[in-house]
Amino acid sequence: MTPSDVKATLSFSDGSPSMELPIYKGSVGPDVIDIRKLYGQTGKFTYDPGFLSTASCNSTITYIDGDKGELLYRGYPIEQLATNCDFLETCYLLLNGELPDATQKTDFVNRVSNHTMVNEQMQFFLRGFRRDAHPMAVMTGLVGALSAFYHDSTDINNPEHRQVAAIRLIAKMPTLVAMAYKYSIGQPFIYPKNDLSYTENFMRMMFATPCADYKVNDVLVRAMDRIFILHADHEQNASTSTVRLCGSSGTNPFAAIAAGVACLWGPAHGGANEAALNMLEEIQRKGGVEKIGEFIAEVKDKNSATKLMGFGHRVYKNYDPRAKLMRETCHEVLNELGLQNDPLFKLAMALEKIALEDDYFVSRKLYPNVDFYSGIVQRAIGIPVQLFTAIFALARTVGWIAQLNEMIGDPEYKIGRPRQLFVGAEKRDVKPIGQR
Ligand code: SDX
């Protein structure tokens, strides 16, 4: 953080002593006003529910320029990573700050491959769930349960433990997601096969059975791998902030990542891809493209809670660059599968076109986000709608870990403990029940 020559001065209209606040500059993006001494000097807190104007940390991992529609992982544009790299290279970059050379990549891939199996006891956790349990309920349980098996790598303050836990989590998420899927359809679990690539392995664990192996389709594997890359990290979003706050207590990495899984489940966050596809299917059921006008009217109606799922973003006030890449991937996958006329894809493109010409959305800077097209791609690949957010969690695990490790590795970090503006009852005495 570079101190700015400019200072902020806080003054009070009642003549209370004013205060000078330092300003820091980052390498790119908005400056920050350092308010760490504010309460000590003024007895006042700042107030920012939802953290619209609050930086919770300084970070070197991911940068988003919401106005330009730009997303950089460690400085590399997402478009270049999605085109020139695979997911494990991106994992290495997010964890270590640089892209791997050939030797580093081979070593990293081998380390991940050697941790893809989960302890045999893990399968018994699934038996406790109903077969129709939501996969995110299962994943929240399974990821938290991992902390019961790896007492040798749960000391978050030990760099070696953090390293091993990172590899274990990245390696085991595909296995757990595939197990949650197989359990939901009553099929036996498929073990990982380590001569396959990371994403081939995942697709095989999802779609192979003991009776018929999975025939790898390179276009679909590449599309899935790109979905992982696009979802890998995204600054201090709700689930990443959850992981940081949870990890700040010193809890083990598995428990902190389980908290991220739970937060990601929400429809305003990672659950939006499932909600967006359900929305498209609902419009399709009601009559498809002809019904878009009616649906848009409902979204604009202040009395309805209907939102255009997959649209809007707290940071992107221009097109989400991931949505562009996801739409391209949609074309590739649907062409490969001979689904060019997929009605949902046509409906999605019609809905996008209408929304982008409608002042309600334009004036609120609401553009498609990563979730708008990702559901159509995943559905075409054969991923059930309820599993979309679990796939998002699989991909985001590396971002959560990188952000958690960055926080723990910062000598200045403290346990997170926000304050509040109290507007409740002032002190009063308890009356005996006969007098209440
Ligand atoms: C992700 O943070 C991240 O980086 C998240 C994420 C990641 O990679 O981690 O990018 C992943 O979560 C993407 C977002 C997925 N969520 C959705 O698609 C759900 C639908 N979108 C909205 O719920 C909403 O846009 C949010 C939650 C994404 C952002 O909400 P904000 O920034 O708090 O904005 P807001 O709710 O205050 O909306 C501003 C205005 C409001 O209208 P007015 O009150 O001004 O009249 O825009 C309207 C909102 O009603 N609005 C929408 C809308 N989103 C916002 N109206 C219709 N449809 C929508 N989708």
Short mmCIF file of C-alpha atoms and ligand atoms in Angstrom, two decimals:
data_model
loop_
_atom_site.label_atom_id
_atom_site.label_comp_id
_atom_site.label_asym_id
_atom_site.label_seq_id
_atom_site.Cartn_x
_atom_site.Cartn_y
_atom_site.Cartn_z
CA MET A 1 0.00 0.00 0.00
CA THR A 2 1.47 3.38 -0.99
CA PRO A 3 0.64 6.40 1.21
CA SER A 4 -0.94 9.15 -0.90
CA ASP A 5 0.24 12.78 -0.62
CA VAL A 6 -3.45 13.64 -0.30
CA LYS A 7 -4.98 13.38 3.18
CA ALA A 8 -8.66 13.26 4.13
CA THR A 9 -9.85 15.65 6.84
CA LEU A 10 -12.91 14.79 8.87
CA SER A 11 -14.53 17.76 10.57
CA PHE A 12 -17.73 18.03 12.63
CA SER A 13 -20.31 20.79 12.40
CA ASP A 14 -20.56 20.90 16.21
CA GLY A 15 -16.96 22.03 16.49
CA SER A 16 -15.67 18.66 17.76
CA PRO A 17 -11.97 18.25 16.97
CA SER A 18 -11.39 17.42 13.30
CA MET A 19 -9.26 14.49 12.30
CA GLU A 20 -6.80 13.82 9.47
CA LEU A 21 -7.14 10.40 7.83
CA PRO A 22 -4.34 8.91 5.69
CA ILE A 23 -5.16 7.80 2.15
CA TYR A 24 -3.45 4.81 0.51
CA LYS A 25 -3.10 4.07 -3.19
CA GLY A 26 -3.15 0.58 -4.72
CA SER A 27 -1.40 -0.44 -7.94
CA VAL A 28 -4.71 0.10 -9.75
CA GLY A 29 -8.27 0.97 -8.75
CA PRO A 30 -9.79 3.25 -6.07
CA ASP A 31 -7.67 4.69 -3.24
CA VAL A 32 -8.67 3.89 0.34
CA ILE A 33 -9.16 6.17 3.34
CA ASP A 34 -7.60 4.53 6.40
CA ILE A 35 -10.16 4.76 9.21
CA ARG A 36 -8.44 2.37 11.62
CA LYS A 37 -7.88 5.17 14.14
CA LEU A 38 -11.34 6.72 13.71
CA TYR A 39 -13.08 5.09 16.67
CA GLY A 40 -10.11 5.63 18.99
CA GLN A 41 -9.96 9.34 18.16
CA THR A 42 -13.66 10.20 17.68
CA GLY A 43 -15.65 7.48 19.47
CA LYS A 44 -17.59 7.05 16.23
CA PHE A 45 -17.91 4.10 13.80
CA THR A 46 -18.41 4.27 10.06
CA TYR A 47 -21.66 2.77 8.79
CA ASP A 48 -21.71 0.67 5.59
CA PRO A 49 -24.09 -2.36 5.63
CA GLY A 50 -23.36 -4.46 2.53
CA PHE A 51 -19.88 -2.89 2.38
CA LEU A 52 -20.63 -0.86 -0.76
CA SER A 53 -17.86 1.64 0.10
CA THR A 54 -15.64 -0.48 2.33
CA ALA A 55 -12.37 -2.25 1.52
CA SER A 56 -11.97 -5.14 3.98
CA CYS A 57 -8.36 -5.89 3.09
CA ASN A 58 -5.55 -5.24 0.68
CA SER A 59 -5.01 -7.99 -1.87
CA THR A 60 -2.74 -8.93 -4.77
CA ILE A 61 -4.91 -11.69 -6.21
CA THR A 62 -7.83 -10.48 -8.34
CA TYR A 63 -8.80 -7.08 -9.68
CA ILE A 64 -12.14 -6.12 -11.24
CA ASP A 65 -12.75 -2.88 -13.12
CA GLY A 66 -16.55 -2.72 -13.04
CA ASP A 67 -16.77 0.20 -15.47
CA LYS A 68 -14.45 -1.31 -18.06
CA GLY A 69 -15.81 -4.83 -17.55
CA GLU A 70 -12.28 -6.05 -16.82
CA LEU A 71 -11.28 -9.07 -14.66
CA LEU A 72 -7.61 -9.82 -13.91
CA TYR A 73 -6.23 -12.82 -11.98
CA ARG A 74 -2.77 -11.76 -10.70
CA GLY A 75 -2.75 -9.15 -13.51
CA TYR A 76 -3.66 -11.52 -16.35
CA PRO A 77 -6.94 -10.71 -18.23
CA ILE A 78 -9.51 -13.47 -17.83
CA GLU A 79 -9.95 -13.61 -21.63
CA GLN A 80 -6.27 -14.61 -22.07
CA LEU A 81 -6.33 -17.16 -19.25
CA ALA A 82 -9.57 -18.75 -20.52
CA THR A 83 -8.04 -19.05 -24.01
CA ASN A 84 -4.38 -19.93 -23.30
CA CYS A 85 -4.41 -21.81 -19.98
CA ASP A 86 -6.21 -24.66 -18.27
CA PHE A 87 -7.78 -24.67 -14.82
CA LEU A 88 -4.83 -26.18 -12.94
CA GLU A 89 -2.47 -23.56 -14.43
CA THR A 90 -4.96 -20.95 -13.21
CA CYS A 91 -5.01 -22.59 -9.76
CA TYR A 92 -1.21 -22.45 -9.62
CA LEU A 93 -1.33 -18.76 -10.64
CA LEU A 94 -3.93 -17.83 -8.01
CA LEU A 95 -2.08 -19.71 -5.25
CA ASN A 96 1.49 -18.66 -6.14
CA GLY A 97 1.17 -15.34 -7.99
CA GLU A 98 2.84 -16.51 -11.22
CA LEU A 99 1.91 -18.90 -14.02
CA PRO A 100 3.84 -22.18 -13.80
CA ASP A 101 6.59 -23.14 -16.22
CA ALA A 102 6.38 -26.65 -17.75
CA THR A 103 8.21 -28.32 -14.84
CA GLN A 104 6.20 -26.49 -12.18
CA LYS A 105 2.97 -27.37 -13.97
CA THR A 106 3.86 -31.08 -14.19
CA ASP A 107 4.75 -31.15 -10.50
CA PHE A 108 1.56 -29.31 -9.49
CA VAL A 109 -0.66 -31.56 -11.64
CA ASN A 110 0.99 -34.66 -10.15
CA ARG A 111 0.49 -33.38 -6.59
CA VAL A 112 -3.18 -32.66 -7.23
CA SER A 113 -3.65 -36.04 -8.97
CA ASN A 114 -2.24 -37.83 -5.92
CA HIS A 115 -4.91 -36.35 -3.65
CA THR A 116 -8.09 -36.92 -5.70
CA MET A 117 -9.42 -39.81 -3.59
CA VAL A 118 -11.33 -39.10 -0.38
CA ASN A 119 -11.16 -41.27 2.73
CA GLU A 120 -13.44 -44.32 2.30
CA GLN A 121 -15.35 -43.21 5.40
CA MET A 122 -16.58 -40.09 3.55
CA GLN A 123 -19.12 -42.14 1.57
CA PHE A 124 -21.00 -42.93 4.80
CA PHE A 125 -21.79 -39.23 5.36
CA LEU A 126 -23.84 -39.28 2.18
CA ARG A 127 -26.00 -42.15 3.44
CA GLY A 128 -27.36 -39.80 6.12
CA PHE A 129 -28.93 -37.57 3.44
CA ARG A 130 -32.18 -38.22 1.57
CA ARG A 131 -31.42 -38.98 -2.09
CA ASP A 132 -33.24 -35.78 -3.07
CA ALA A 133 -31.18 -33.55 -0.75
CA HIS A 134 -29.96 -30.39 -2.50
CA PRO A 135 -26.34 -30.98 -3.58
CA MET A 136 -25.26 -27.78 -1.80
CA ALA A 137 -26.63 -29.15 1.49
CA VAL A 138 -24.54 -32.26 0.86
CA MET A 139 -21.46 -30.26 -0.15
CA THR A 140 -21.67 -28.00 2.90
CA GLY A 141 -21.64 -31.15 5.04
CA LEU A 142 -18.95 -33.03 3.13
CA VAL A 143 -16.46 -30.15 2.91
CA GLY A 144 -16.80 -29.42 6.62
CA ALA A 145 -16.42 -33.14 7.33
CA LEU A 146 -13.02 -33.17 5.58
CA SER A 147 -11.59 -31.44 8.66
CA ALA A 148 -12.26 -34.67 10.58
CA PHE A 149 -9.76 -36.57 8.42
CA TYR A 150 -6.73 -34.33 8.09
CA HIS A 151 -5.52 -33.43 11.55
CA ASP A 152 -2.04 -33.30 9.99
CA SER A 153 -2.93 -30.17 8.00
CA THR A 154 -5.40 -28.12 9.99
CA ASP A 155 -3.04 -25.62 11.61
CA ILE A 156 -3.88 -22.61 9.42
CA ASN A 157 -0.83 -20.75 10.73
CA ASN A 158 1.56 -23.45 9.49
CA PRO A 159 2.54 -22.69 5.84
CA GLU A 160 3.13 -26.39 5.09
CA HIS A 161 -0.34 -27.25 6.44
CA ARG A 162 -1.86 -24.49 4.31
CA GLN A 163 -0.06 -25.85 1.23
CA VAL A 164 -1.22 -29.46 1.81
CA ALA A 165 -4.79 -28.39 2.65
CA ALA A 166 -4.90 -26.31 -0.56
CA ILE A 167 -3.87 -29.27 -2.70
CA ARG A 168 -6.27 -31.60 -0.87
CA LEU A 169 -9.25 -29.26 -1.28
CA ILE A 170 -8.59 -28.51 -4.97
CA ALA A 171 -8.06 -32.23 -5.65
CA LYS A 172 -11.06 -33.54 -3.70
CA MET A 173 -13.81 -31.09 -4.65
CA PRO A 174 -14.46 -32.80 -8.03
CA THR A 175 -14.62 -36.18 -6.28
CA LEU A 176 -17.09 -34.87 -3.68
CA VAL A 177 -19.29 -33.08 -6.25
CA ALA A 178 -19.43 -36.22 -8.38
CA MET A 179 -20.25 -38.31 -5.28
CA ALA A 180 -23.10 -35.93 -4.39
CA TYR A 181 -24.42 -36.31 -7.94
CA LYS A 182 -24.11 -40.10 -8.08
CA TYR A 183 -25.80 -40.40 -4.69
CA SER A 184 -28.74 -38.25 -5.90
CA ILE A 185 -29.34 -40.55 -8.91
CA GLY A 186 -28.79 -43.82 -7.05
CA GLN A 187 -25.69 -44.81 -9.01
CA PRO A 188 -22.44 -46.15 -7.48
CA PHE A 189 -19.59 -43.73 -6.90
CA ILE A 190 -16.89 -43.71 -9.58
CA TYR A 191 -13.32 -43.48 -8.30
CA PRO A 192 -10.91 -40.92 -9.83
CA LYS A 193 -8.56 -42.20 -12.55
CA ASN A 194 -5.32 -40.29 -12.26
CA ASP A 195 -4.09 -40.79 -15.80
CA LEU A 196 -6.87 -38.40 -16.87
CA SER A 197 -6.63 -34.60 -16.72
CA TYR A 198 -8.32 -32.84 -13.80
CA THR A 199 -11.45 -31.98 -15.76
CA GLU A 200 -11.59 -35.25 -17.74
CA ASN A 201 -11.42 -37.00 -14.36
CA PHE A 202 -14.34 -34.96 -13.07
CA MET A 203 -16.48 -35.60 -16.14
CA ARG A 204 -15.74 -39.33 -15.93
CA MET A 205 -16.63 -39.48 -12.21
CA MET A 206 -19.88 -37.72 -13.11
CA PHE A 207 -20.98 -39.68 -16.15
CA ALA A 208 -19.21 -43.07 -16.19
CA THR A 209 -20.87 -46.12 -14.59
CA PRO A 210 -19.40 -49.54 -13.73
CA CYS A 211 -21.19 -50.81 -16.85
CA ALA A 212 -20.09 -48.15 -19.33
CA ASP A 213 -17.04 -45.94 -19.19
CA TYR A 214 -17.19 -42.23 -20.11
CA LYS A 215 -16.07 -41.34 -23.63
CA VAL A 216 -14.11 -38.09 -23.26
CA ASN A 217 -15.40 -35.34 -25.58
CA ASP A 218 -12.63 -32.73 -25.83
CA VAL A 219 -15.03 -29.86 -26.64
CA LEU A 220 -17.16 -30.56 -23.55
CA VAL A 221 -14.10 -31.08 -21.33
CA ARG A 222 -12.63 -27.78 -22.58
CA ALA A 223 -15.95 -26.04 -21.91
CA MET A 224 -16.11 -27.43 -18.36
CA ASP A 225 -12.49 -26.46 -17.76
CA ARG A 226 -13.28 -22.93 -18.98
CA ILE A 227 -16.27 -22.77 -16.61
CA PHE A 228 -13.87 -23.63 -13.77
CA ILE A 229 -11.42 -20.90 -14.88
CA LEU A 230 -14.14 -18.23 -15.14
CA HIS A 231 -15.46 -19.01 -11.64
CA ALA A 232 -12.09 -19.42 -9.88
CA ASP A 233 -11.90 -16.10 -8.03
CA HIS A 234 -13.60 -12.71 -7.87
CA GLU A 235 -12.16 -10.26 -5.31
CA GLN A 236 -14.02 -9.89 -1.99
CA ASN A 237 -17.43 -11.27 -3.02
CA ALA A 238 -19.83 -12.52 -0.35
CA SER A 239 -18.50 -16.09 -0.11
CA THR A 240 -14.83 -15.02 -0.21
CA SER A 241 -15.47 -12.45 2.52
CA THR A 242 -17.19 -15.24 4.48
CA VAL A 243 -14.14 -17.47 4.12
CA ARG A 244 -11.82 -14.65 5.23
CA LEU A 245 -13.96 -13.78 8.25
CA CYS A 246 -14.38 -17.44 9.20
CA GLY A 247 -10.65 -18.16 8.75
CA SER A 248 -9.69 -15.08 10.77
CA SER A 249 -10.67 -16.95 13.95
CA GLY A 250 -7.86 -19.44 13.23
CA THR A 251 -10.23 -22.27 12.34
CA ASN A 252 -8.95 -24.94 9.97
CA PRO A 253 -9.06 -24.37 6.17
CA PHE A 254 -11.68 -27.10 5.57
CA ALA A 255 -14.14 -25.44 7.97
CA ALA A 256 -13.48 -22.01 6.44
CA ILE A 257 -14.09 -23.32 2.91
CA ALA A 258 -17.28 -25.06 4.10
CA ALA A 259 -18.51 -21.63 5.25
CA GLY A 260 -17.82 -20.31 1.74
CA VAL A 261 -19.83 -23.18 0.23
CA ALA A 262 -22.77 -22.32 2.48
CA CYS A 263 -22.69 -18.63 1.51
CA LEU A 264 -22.29 -19.31 -2.22
CA TRP A 265 -25.55 -21.31 -2.15
CA GLY A 266 -27.67 -18.12 -1.92
CA PRO A 267 -29.67 -17.15 -5.07
CA ALA A 268 -28.24 -13.62 -4.99
CA HIS A 269 -24.75 -15.12 -5.29
CA GLY A 270 -23.64 -18.50 -6.62
CA GLY A 271 -27.19 -19.86 -6.60
CA ALA A 272 -28.03 -17.43 -9.43
CA ASN A 273 -27.03 -19.85 -12.19
CA GLU A 274 -29.58 -22.39 -10.97
CA ALA A 275 -32.13 -19.58 -10.53
CA ALA A 276 -31.38 -18.18 -14.01
CA LEU A 277 -31.96 -21.52 -15.70
CA ASN A 278 -35.15 -22.11 -13.70
CA MET A 279 -36.28 -18.63 -14.80
CA LEU A 280 -35.63 -19.45 -18.48
CA GLU A 281 -37.46 -22.78 -18.17
CA GLU A 282 -40.39 -21.02 -16.49
CA ILE A 283 -40.66 -18.45 -19.34
CA GLN A 284 -40.33 -21.31 -21.85
CA ARG A 285 -43.16 -23.19 -20.11
CA LYS A 286 -45.36 -20.08 -20.28
CA GLY A 287 -44.83 -19.70 -24.03
CA GLY A 288 -41.21 -18.74 -24.64
CA VAL A 289 -40.06 -15.65 -26.54
CA GLU A 290 -43.58 -14.21 -26.86
CA LYS A 291 -43.82 -14.13 -23.07
CA ILE A 292 -40.62 -12.13 -22.54
CA GLY A 293 -42.48 -8.79 -22.54
CA GLU A 294 -44.80 -9.99 -19.81
CA PHE A 295 -41.88 -11.27 -17.73
CA ILE A 296 -39.90 -8.04 -18.11
CA ALA A 297 -42.97 -6.07 -16.99
CA GLU A 298 -43.14 -8.26 -13.87
CA VAL A 299 -39.45 -7.62 -13.15
CA LYS A 300 -40.00 -3.85 -13.45
CA ASP A 301 -43.06 -3.98 -11.20
CA LYS A 302 -41.91 -2.66 -7.79
CA ASN A 303 -44.54 -4.82 -6.08
CA SER A 304 -43.05 -8.01 -7.44
CA ALA A 305 -39.85 -9.49 -6.06
CA THR A 306 -39.09 -10.96 -9.48
CA LYS A 307 -35.56 -10.28 -10.64
CA LEU A 308 -33.93 -11.06 -13.96
CA MET A 309 -31.65 -13.76 -12.57
CA GLY A 310 -28.19 -13.77 -14.11
CA PHE A 311 -28.37 -10.00 -14.57
CA GLY A 312 -26.81 -7.23 -12.51
CA HIS A 313 -23.70 -7.14 -10.38
CA ARG A 314 -22.43 -5.16 -7.41
CA VAL A 315 -19.18 -4.31 -9.20
CA TYR A 316 -19.70 -4.77 -12.95
CA LYS A 317 -21.62 -1.73 -14.21
CA ASN A 318 -20.75 -2.83 -17.71
CA TYR A 319 -20.78 -6.27 -19.30
CA ASP A 320 -19.35 -9.07 -17.08
CA PRO A 321 -16.40 -10.29 -19.19
CA ARG A 322 -17.12 -13.82 -18.00
CA ALA A 323 -20.63 -13.64 -19.49
CA LYS A 324 -19.14 -12.89 -22.93
CA LEU A 325 -16.79 -15.89 -22.67
CA MET A 326 -19.62 -18.06 -21.36
CA ARG A 327 -21.83 -17.10 -24.30
CA GLU A 328 -19.04 -18.10 -26.72
CA THR A 329 -18.69 -21.40 -24.86
CA CYS A 330 -22.44 -21.85 -25.21
CA HIS A 331 -22.15 -21.60 -28.99
CA GLU A 332 -19.22 -24.09 -29.09
CA VAL A 333 -20.96 -26.68 -26.91
CA LEU A 334 -24.38 -26.40 -28.56
CA ASN A 335 -22.79 -26.66 -32.03
CA GLU A 336 -20.75 -29.70 -30.93
CA LEU A 337 -23.92 -31.36 -29.65
CA GLY A 338 -26.07 -30.34 -32.62
CA LEU A 339 -28.25 -28.19 -30.32
CA GLN A 340 -27.79 -24.93 -32.27
CA ASN A 341 -31.53 -24.46 -32.07
CA ASP A 342 -31.68 -25.08 -28.35
CA PRO A 343 -34.86 -23.14 -27.40
CA LEU A 344 -33.47 -22.03 -24.03
CA PHE A 345 -30.34 -20.56 -25.62
CA LYS A 346 -32.44 -18.72 -28.18
CA LEU A 347 -34.72 -17.53 -25.37
CA ALA A 348 -31.70 -16.35 -23.34
CA MET A 349 -30.29 -14.38 -26.28
CA ALA A 350 -33.69 -12.83 -26.98
CA LEU A 351 -34.11 -11.92 -23.30
CA GLU A 352 -30.61 -10.41 -23.20
CA LYS A 353 -31.28 -8.36 -26.36
CA ILE A 354 -34.60 -7.00 -25.04
CA ALA A 355 -33.16 -6.23 -21.58
CA LEU A 356 -30.15 -4.41 -23.05
CA GLU A 357 -32.50 -2.14 -25.03
CA ASP A 358 -34.81 -1.47 -22.06
CA ASP A 359 -34.10 1.69 -20.07
CA TYR A 360 -35.00 -0.01 -16.77
CA PHE A 361 -31.92 -2.23 -17.12
CA VAL A 362 -29.70 0.25 -18.96
CA SER A 363 -30.33 3.04 -16.40
CA ARG A 364 -29.52 0.63 -13.56
CA LYS A 365 -26.45 -0.67 -15.43
CA LEU A 366 -27.81 -4.21 -15.31
CA TYR A 367 -25.95 -6.49 -17.73
CA PRO A 368 -25.70 -10.28 -17.94
CA ASN A 369 -23.30 -11.71 -15.37
CA VAL A 370 -21.41 -14.99 -15.36
CA ASP A 371 -24.52 -16.87 -14.23
CA PHE A 372 -26.74 -15.95 -17.17
CA TYR A 373 -25.23 -18.35 -19.70
CA SER A 374 -23.35 -20.80 -17.49
CA GLY A 375 -26.55 -22.72 -16.74
CA ILE A 376 -27.29 -23.31 -20.41
CA VAL A 377 -23.78 -24.65 -21.04
CA GLN A 378 -23.90 -26.95 -18.02
CA ARG A 379 -27.37 -28.23 -18.88
CA ALA A 380 -26.19 -29.02 -22.43
CA ILE A 381 -23.18 -30.92 -21.01
CA GLY A 382 -25.61 -32.96 -18.90
CA ILE A 383 -25.11 -31.34 -15.51
CA PRO A 384 -28.43 -31.27 -13.59
CA VAL A 385 -29.62 -27.76 -12.64
CA GLN A 386 -29.38 -28.43 -8.91
CA LEU A 387 -25.68 -29.22 -9.28
CA PHE A 388 -24.74 -25.88 -10.96
CA THR A 389 -23.83 -24.13 -7.73
CA ALA A 390 -21.83 -27.12 -6.52
CA ILE A 391 -19.78 -26.80 -9.72
CA PHE A 392 -19.36 -23.10 -8.96
CA ALA A 393 -18.12 -24.07 -5.46
CA LEU A 394 -15.69 -26.61 -7.00
CA ALA A 395 -14.18 -23.86 -9.15
CA ARG A 396 -14.20 -21.13 -6.49
CA THR A 397 -12.42 -23.31 -3.91
CA VAL A 398 -9.00 -22.26 -5.26
CA GLY A 399 -9.95 -18.57 -5.00
CA TRP A 400 -11.22 -19.01 -1.46
CA ILE A 401 -8.00 -20.79 -0.46
CA ALA A 402 -5.75 -18.20 -2.15
CA GLN A 403 -7.60 -15.36 -0.38
CA LEU A 404 -7.58 -17.19 2.97
CA ASN A 405 -3.85 -17.90 2.69
CA GLU A 406 -3.16 -14.28 1.71
CA MET A 407 -4.98 -13.10 4.84
CA ILE A 408 -3.29 -15.59 7.18
CA GLY A 409 0.07 -14.77 5.62
CA ASP A 410 -0.41 -11.04 6.40
CA PRO A 411 1.33 -10.27 9.71
CA GLU A 412 -1.18 -7.43 10.27
CA TYR A 413 -4.30 -9.62 10.13
CA LYS A 414 -6.62 -9.78 13.13
CA ILE A 415 -9.82 -11.66 13.86
CA GLY A 416 -12.63 -9.86 12.02
CA ARG A 417 -15.14 -8.28 14.41
CA PRO A 418 -17.39 -5.55 12.91
CA ARG A 419 -19.25 -3.12 15.24
CA GLN A 420 -22.84 -1.79 14.89
CA LEU A 421 -25.18 1.15 15.27
CA PHE A 422 -27.42 0.05 18.14
CA VAL A 423 -31.03 1.18 17.75
CA GLY A 424 -32.68 -1.23 20.18
CA ALA A 425 -34.07 -0.86 23.71
CA GLU A 426 -31.98 1.08 26.21
CA LYS A 427 -31.19 -0.45 29.62
CA ARG A 428 -34.35 -1.41 31.57
CA ASP A 429 -35.22 -3.68 34.52
CA VAL A 430 -36.86 -7.09 34.35
CA LYS A 431 -40.37 -7.05 35.91
CA PRO A 432 -41.71 -10.13 37.69
CA ILE A 433 -43.93 -12.10 35.31
CA GLY A 434 -47.08 -11.00 37.22
CA GLN A 435 -46.29 -7.37 36.33
CA ARG A 436 -45.47 -7.83 32.60
C1 SDX B 1 -22.41 -13.62 -8.49
O1 SDX B 1 -19.81 -10.36 -5.89
C2 SDX B 1 -19.45 -11.12 -6.83
O2 SDX B 1 -18.41 -10.96 -7.43
C3 SDX B 1 -20.37 -12.28 -7.13
C4 SDX B 1 -19.99 -13.14 -8.32
C5 SDX B 1 -18.73 -13.91 -8.06
O3 SDX B 1 -18.09 -14.34 -9.03
O4 SDX B 1 -18.41 -14.16 -6.85
O5 SDX B 1 -19.82 -12.35 -9.48
C6 SDX B 1 -21.06 -14.19 -8.62
O6 SDX B 1 -22.97 -13.72 -7.44
C7 SDX B 1 -23.01 -12.89 -9.66
C8 SDX B 1 -24.39 -12.22 -9.30
C9 SDX B 1 -25.44 -13.33 -9.42
N1 SDX B 1 -26.73 -12.85 -8.89
C10 SDX B 1 -27.77 -12.69 -9.71
O7 SDX B 1 -27.72 -12.79 -10.94
C11 SDX B 1 -29.07 -12.42 -8.97
C12 SDX B 1 -29.77 -11.24 -9.63
N2 SDX B 1 -28.94 -10.04 -9.42
C13 SDX B 1 -29.30 -9.22 -8.28
O8 SDX B 1 -29.80 -9.88 -7.17
C14 SDX B 1 -28.33 -8.07 -8.04
O9 SDX B 1 -28.02 -7.54 -9.26
C15 SDX B 1 -27.03 -8.34 -7.30
C16 SDX B 1 -27.28 -8.98 -5.98
C17 SDX B 1 -26.14 -9.19 -8.12
C18 SDX B 1 -26.35 -6.98 -7.08
O10 SDX B 1 -27.19 -6.25 -6.29
P1 SDX B 1 -26.78 -4.78 -5.75
O11 SDX B 1 -25.45 -4.37 -6.26
O12 SDX B 1 -26.99 -4.77 -4.27
O13 SDX B 1 -27.78 -3.86 -6.49
P2 SDX B 1 -29.22 -3.59 -5.99
O14 SDX B 1 -29.87 -4.87 -5.55
O15 SDX B 1 -29.16 -2.45 -5.04
O16 SDX B 1 -29.92 -3.15 -7.35
C19 SDX B 1 -29.86 -1.82 -7.82
C20 SDX B 1 -31.16 -1.65 -8.60
C21 SDX B 1 -32.42 -1.94 -7.76
O17 SDX B 1 -33.48 -1.22 -8.35
P3 SDX B 1 -33.99 0.17 -7.64
O18 SDX B 1 -34.24 -0.20 -6.18
O19 SDX B 1 -32.82 1.12 -7.80
O20 SDX B 1 -35.20 0.58 -8.39
O21 SDX B 1 -31.20 -2.60 -9.69
C22 SDX B 1 -32.30 -3.49 -9.50
C23 SDX B 1 -32.69 -3.40 -8.02
O22 SDX B 1 -34.07 -3.72 -7.85
N3 SDX B 1 -31.81 -4.82 -9.84
C24 SDX B 1 -32.46 -5.69 -10.60
C25 SDX B 1 -31.60 -6.79 -10.72
N4 SDX B 1 -30.48 -6.55 -10.04
C26 SDX B 1 -30.61 -5.33 -9.49
N5 SDX B 1 -33.69 -5.63 -11.17
C27 SDX B 1 -34.04 -6.73 -11.88
N6 SDX B 1 -33.25 -7.84 -12.06
C28 SDX B 1 -32.05 -7.89 -11.49
N7 SDX B 1 -31.28 -8.98 -11.67
#
